[in-house]
Short mmCIF file of C-alpha atoms in Angstrom, two decimals:
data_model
loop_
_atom_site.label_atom_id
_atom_site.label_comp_id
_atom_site.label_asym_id
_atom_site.label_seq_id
_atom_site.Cartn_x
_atom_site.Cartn_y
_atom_site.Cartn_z
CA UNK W 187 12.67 -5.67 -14.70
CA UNK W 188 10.34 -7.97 -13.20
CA UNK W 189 6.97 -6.41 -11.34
CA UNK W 190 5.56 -9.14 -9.25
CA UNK W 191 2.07 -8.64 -8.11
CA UNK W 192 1.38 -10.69 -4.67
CA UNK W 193 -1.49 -12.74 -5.03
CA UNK W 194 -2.12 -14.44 -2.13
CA UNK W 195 -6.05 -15.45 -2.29
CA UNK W 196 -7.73 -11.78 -1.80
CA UNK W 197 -9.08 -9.81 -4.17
CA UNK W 198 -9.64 -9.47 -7.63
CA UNK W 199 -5.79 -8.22 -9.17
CA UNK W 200 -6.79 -7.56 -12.79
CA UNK W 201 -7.16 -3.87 -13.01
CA UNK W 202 -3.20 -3.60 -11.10
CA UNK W 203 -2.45 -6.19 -14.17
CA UNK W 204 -3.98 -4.36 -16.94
CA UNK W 205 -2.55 -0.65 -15.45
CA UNK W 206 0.47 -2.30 -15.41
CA UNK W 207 0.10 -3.94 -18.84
CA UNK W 208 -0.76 -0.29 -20.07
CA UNK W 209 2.83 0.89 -18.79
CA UNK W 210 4.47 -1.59 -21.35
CA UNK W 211 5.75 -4.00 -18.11
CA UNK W 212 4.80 -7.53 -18.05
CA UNK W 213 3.84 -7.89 -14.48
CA UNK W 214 4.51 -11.38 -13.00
CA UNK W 215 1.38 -13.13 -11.10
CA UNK W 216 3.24 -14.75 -7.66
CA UNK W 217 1.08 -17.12 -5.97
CA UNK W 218 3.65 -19.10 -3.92
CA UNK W 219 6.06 -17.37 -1.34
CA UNK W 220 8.85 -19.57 -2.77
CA UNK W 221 8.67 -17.71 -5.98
CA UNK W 222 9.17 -14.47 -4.90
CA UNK W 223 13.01 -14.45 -5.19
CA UNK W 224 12.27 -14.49 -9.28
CA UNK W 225 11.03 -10.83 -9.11
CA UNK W 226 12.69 -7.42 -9.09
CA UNK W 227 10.06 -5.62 -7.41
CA UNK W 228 6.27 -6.08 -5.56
CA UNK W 229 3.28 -5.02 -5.39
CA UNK W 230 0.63 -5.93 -2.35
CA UNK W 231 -2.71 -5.61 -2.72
CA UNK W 232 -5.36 -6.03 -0.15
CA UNK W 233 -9.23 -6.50 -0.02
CA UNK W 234 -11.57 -7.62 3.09
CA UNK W 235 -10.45 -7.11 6.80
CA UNK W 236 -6.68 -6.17 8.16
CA UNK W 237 -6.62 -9.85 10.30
CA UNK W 238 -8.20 -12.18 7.87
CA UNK W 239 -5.28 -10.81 5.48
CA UNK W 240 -2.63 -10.74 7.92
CA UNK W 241 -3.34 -14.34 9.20
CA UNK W 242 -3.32 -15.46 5.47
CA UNK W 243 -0.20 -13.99 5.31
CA UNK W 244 1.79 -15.50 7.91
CA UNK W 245 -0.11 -18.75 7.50
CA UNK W 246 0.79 -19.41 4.10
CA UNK W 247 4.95 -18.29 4.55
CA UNK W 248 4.03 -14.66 2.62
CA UNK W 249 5.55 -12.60 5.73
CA UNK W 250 9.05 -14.77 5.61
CA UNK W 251 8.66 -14.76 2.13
CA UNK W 252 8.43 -10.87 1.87
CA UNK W 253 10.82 -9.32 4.47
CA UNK W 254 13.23 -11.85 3.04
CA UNK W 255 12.90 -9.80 -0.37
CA UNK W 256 12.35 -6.55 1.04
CA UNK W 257 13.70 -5.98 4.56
CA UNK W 258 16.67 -8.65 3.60
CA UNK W 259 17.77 -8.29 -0.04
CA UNK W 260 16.35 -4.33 -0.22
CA UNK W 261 13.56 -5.32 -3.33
CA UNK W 262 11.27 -2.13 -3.42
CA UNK W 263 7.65 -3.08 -2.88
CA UNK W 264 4.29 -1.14 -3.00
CA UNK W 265 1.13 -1.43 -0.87
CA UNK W 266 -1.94 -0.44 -2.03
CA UNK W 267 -4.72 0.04 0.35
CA UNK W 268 -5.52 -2.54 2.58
CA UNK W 269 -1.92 -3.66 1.16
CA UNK W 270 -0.46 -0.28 2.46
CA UNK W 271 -2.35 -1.23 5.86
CA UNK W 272 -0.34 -4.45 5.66
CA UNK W 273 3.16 -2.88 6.21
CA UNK W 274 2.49 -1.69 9.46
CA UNK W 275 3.35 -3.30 12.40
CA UNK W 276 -0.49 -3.49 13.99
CA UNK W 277 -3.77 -2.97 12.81
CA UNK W 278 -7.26 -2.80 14.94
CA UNK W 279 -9.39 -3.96 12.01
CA UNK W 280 -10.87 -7.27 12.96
CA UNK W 281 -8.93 -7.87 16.36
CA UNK W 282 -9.70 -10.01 19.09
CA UNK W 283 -6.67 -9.35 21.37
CA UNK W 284 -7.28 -7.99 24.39
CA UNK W 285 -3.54 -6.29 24.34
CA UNK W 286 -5.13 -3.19 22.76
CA UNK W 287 -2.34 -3.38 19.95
CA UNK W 288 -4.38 -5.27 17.13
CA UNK W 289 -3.08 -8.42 14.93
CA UNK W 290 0.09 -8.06 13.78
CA UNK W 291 1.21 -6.76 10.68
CA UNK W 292 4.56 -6.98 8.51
CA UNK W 293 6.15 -3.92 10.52
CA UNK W 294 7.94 -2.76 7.87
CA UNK W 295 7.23 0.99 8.26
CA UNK W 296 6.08 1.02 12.51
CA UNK W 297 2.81 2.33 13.22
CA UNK W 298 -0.68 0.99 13.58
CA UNK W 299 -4.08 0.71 11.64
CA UNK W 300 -6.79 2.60 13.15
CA UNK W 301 -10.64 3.54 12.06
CA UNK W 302 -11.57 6.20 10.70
CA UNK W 303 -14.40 7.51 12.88
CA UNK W 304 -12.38 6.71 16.08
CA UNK W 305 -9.56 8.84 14.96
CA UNK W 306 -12.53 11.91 15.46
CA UNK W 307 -13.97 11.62 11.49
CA UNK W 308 -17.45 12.84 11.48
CA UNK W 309 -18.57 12.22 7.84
CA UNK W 310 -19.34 8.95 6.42
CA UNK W 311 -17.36 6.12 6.69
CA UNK W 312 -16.21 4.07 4.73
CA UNK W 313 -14.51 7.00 2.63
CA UNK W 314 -15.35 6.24 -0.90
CA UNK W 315 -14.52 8.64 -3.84
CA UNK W 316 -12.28 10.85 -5.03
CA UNK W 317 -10.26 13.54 -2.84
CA UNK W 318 -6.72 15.82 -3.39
CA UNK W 319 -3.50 14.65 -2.36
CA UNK W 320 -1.37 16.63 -0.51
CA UNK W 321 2.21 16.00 -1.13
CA UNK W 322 4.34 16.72 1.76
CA UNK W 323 7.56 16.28 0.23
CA UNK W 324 7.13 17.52 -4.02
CA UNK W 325 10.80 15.95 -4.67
CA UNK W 326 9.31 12.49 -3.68
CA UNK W 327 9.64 10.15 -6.22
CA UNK W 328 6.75 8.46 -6.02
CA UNK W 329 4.88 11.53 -6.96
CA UNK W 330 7.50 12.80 -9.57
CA UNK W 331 6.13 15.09 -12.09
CA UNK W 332 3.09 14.91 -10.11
CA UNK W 333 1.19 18.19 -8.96
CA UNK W 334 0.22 18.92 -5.55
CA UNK W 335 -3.29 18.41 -4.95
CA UNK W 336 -4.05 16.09 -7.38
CA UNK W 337 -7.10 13.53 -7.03
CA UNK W 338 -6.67 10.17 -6.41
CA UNK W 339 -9.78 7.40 -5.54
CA UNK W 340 -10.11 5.89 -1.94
CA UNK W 341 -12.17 3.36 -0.80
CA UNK W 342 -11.61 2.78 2.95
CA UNK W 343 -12.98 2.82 6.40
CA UNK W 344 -8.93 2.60 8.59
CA UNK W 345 -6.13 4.63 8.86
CA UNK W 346 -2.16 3.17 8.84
CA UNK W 347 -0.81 6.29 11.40
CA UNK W 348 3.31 5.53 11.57
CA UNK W 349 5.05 5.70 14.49
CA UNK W 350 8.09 8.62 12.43
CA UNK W 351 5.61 11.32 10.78
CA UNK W 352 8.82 11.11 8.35
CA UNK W 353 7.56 8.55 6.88
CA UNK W 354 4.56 10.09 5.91
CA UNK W 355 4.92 11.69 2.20
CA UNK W 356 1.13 12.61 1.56
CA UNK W 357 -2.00 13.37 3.24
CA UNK W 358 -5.57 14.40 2.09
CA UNK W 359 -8.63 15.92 3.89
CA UNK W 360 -11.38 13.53 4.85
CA UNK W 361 -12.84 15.64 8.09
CA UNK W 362 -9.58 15.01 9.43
CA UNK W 363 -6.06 14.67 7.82
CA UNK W 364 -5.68 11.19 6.13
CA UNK W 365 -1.97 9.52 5.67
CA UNK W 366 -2.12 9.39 2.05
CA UNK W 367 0.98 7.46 1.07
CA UNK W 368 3.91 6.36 3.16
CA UNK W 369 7.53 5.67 2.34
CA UNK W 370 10.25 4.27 4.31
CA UNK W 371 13.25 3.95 2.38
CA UNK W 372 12.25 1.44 -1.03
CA UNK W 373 9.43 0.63 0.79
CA UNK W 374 6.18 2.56 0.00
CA UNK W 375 2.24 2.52 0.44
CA UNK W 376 -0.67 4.45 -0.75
CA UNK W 377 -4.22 4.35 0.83
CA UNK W 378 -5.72 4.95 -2.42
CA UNK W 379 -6.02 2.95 -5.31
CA UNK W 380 -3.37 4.23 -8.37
CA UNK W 381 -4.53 1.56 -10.77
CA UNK W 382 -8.50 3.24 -9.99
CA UNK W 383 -7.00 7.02 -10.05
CA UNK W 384 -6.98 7.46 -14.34
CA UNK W 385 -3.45 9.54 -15.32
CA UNK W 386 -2.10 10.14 -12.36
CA UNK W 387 -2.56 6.57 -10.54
CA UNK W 388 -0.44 5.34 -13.57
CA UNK W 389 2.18 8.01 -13.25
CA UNK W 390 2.13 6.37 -9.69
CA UNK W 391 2.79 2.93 -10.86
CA UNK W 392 5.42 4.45 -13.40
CA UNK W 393 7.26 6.19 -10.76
CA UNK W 394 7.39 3.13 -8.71
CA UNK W 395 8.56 1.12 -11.33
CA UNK W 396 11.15 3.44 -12.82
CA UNK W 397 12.59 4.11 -9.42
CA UNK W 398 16.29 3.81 -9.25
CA UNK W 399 16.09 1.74 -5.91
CA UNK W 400 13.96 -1.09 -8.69
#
C-alpha cells in the first residue's frame, strides 16, 4: 500500500516521513496534483494560516486533485492539524470576506474553522502542549487499541466545529471542549499532531494505515 504524504509548499514533512518510516511503510512524497492517482491513501499536513493554505490549494489544482481521490474514487485520507482544518468547508483564519463564512475549504466533512478564544477559551492561546483525548466512540478505528484519555501534543490557536456532532470521534479539555479528531466515513482529521504524540501518535498513523477502507 502506498501512503502519499501531500506536499504542497507548507511546512516542514519530515517527522510524518520518518513516523511513517518507523511503521515499516515507505511513504510516497506527492508534489504535483497529477500524481496523486499513484497512491492508495493521503495524508495532509498543514502549517501557517487556514487561507494562505487553502488558496495554495485550489491555485495549484490540489482541491480537484484531492476530492477526485477521496470524495470520487473513496481513497482514505488524514488531516493533521491545520490539515484537519483543511477538510472543512470554511475557516475564519485569515479571511477577508465580508460574508462572515471565511475562505473556503475542501468541505469534505461540513463545518467551519473558528478561534479559539472566540469560541469563549479563557487560557492562553495558541494551545501548545500536551492534553488527554477523549474518545467518544472507543470502537473507532482510528483509536483502536487506544485508551481513553490518552495524551496527545497540540499546537493550535482554531477550532474545525462540524456541522453533524457525528462526525466528531474525540474531544479534549482546553477551558472549553476541543474537537479532537473527526471522521466522516474514510475520511478523518486530528487537531493534534500523531507523528509529535510518541506511542500513541504512531498507533494513530498505524490505525490509519491498516484500516480496511486503505
Amino acid at each position: 500500500m502506498k501512503v502519499a504524504v501531500i506536499d504542497y509548499g507548507v511546512g516542514n514533512l519530515g517527522s510524518i516521513v520518518r513516523s511513517l518510516e518507523e511503521l515499516k511503510v515507505t511513504p510516497v512524497l506527492v508534489n504535483r496534483p497529477n500524481d496523486m492517482h499513484f497512491a492508495d491513501s493521503y495524508i495532509l499536513p498543514g502549517v501557517g494560516s487556514f487561507t494562505d493554505c487553502a488558496k495554495i490549494l485550489e491555485r495549484d489544482g490540489w482541491n480537484k486533485a484531492i476530492l477526485e481521490e477521496v470524495k470520487e474514487a473513496g481513497k482514505p485520507i488524514l488531516g493533521i492539524c491545520l490539515g484537519m482544518q483543511l477538510l472543512a468547508s470554511f475557516g475564519l483564519e485569515g479571511a477577508t470576506n465580508k460574508d462572515g463564512k471565511g475562505n473556503k475549504g475542501l468541505g469534505l466533512i461540513p463545518g467551519s474553522v473558528l478561534r479559539l478564544d472566540d469560541l469563549g477559551c479563557q487560557l492562553n492561546v495558541p494551545h501548545v502542549g500536551w492534553n488527554e483525548v477523549k474518545i467518544k466512540n472507543t470502537s473507532n478505528s482510528l483509536f483502536n487499541e487506544i485508551p481513553n484519555n490518552t495524551d496527545f501534543y497540540f499546537v493550535h490557536s482554531y477550532v474545525f466545529i462540524p456541522d453533524n456532532p457525528d462526525h466528531i470521534i474525540a474531544t479534549t479539555d482546553y477551558d472549553i471542549s476541543v474537537i479532537a479528531a473527526v471522521q466522516n466515513k474514510h475520511i478523518w482529521g486530528t487537531q493534534f499532531h500523531p507523528e509529535k504524540s510518541s506511542r500513541a501518535g504512531f498507533k494513530i498513523l498505524q490505525n490509519f494505515i491498516n484500516n480496511p477502507t486503505c
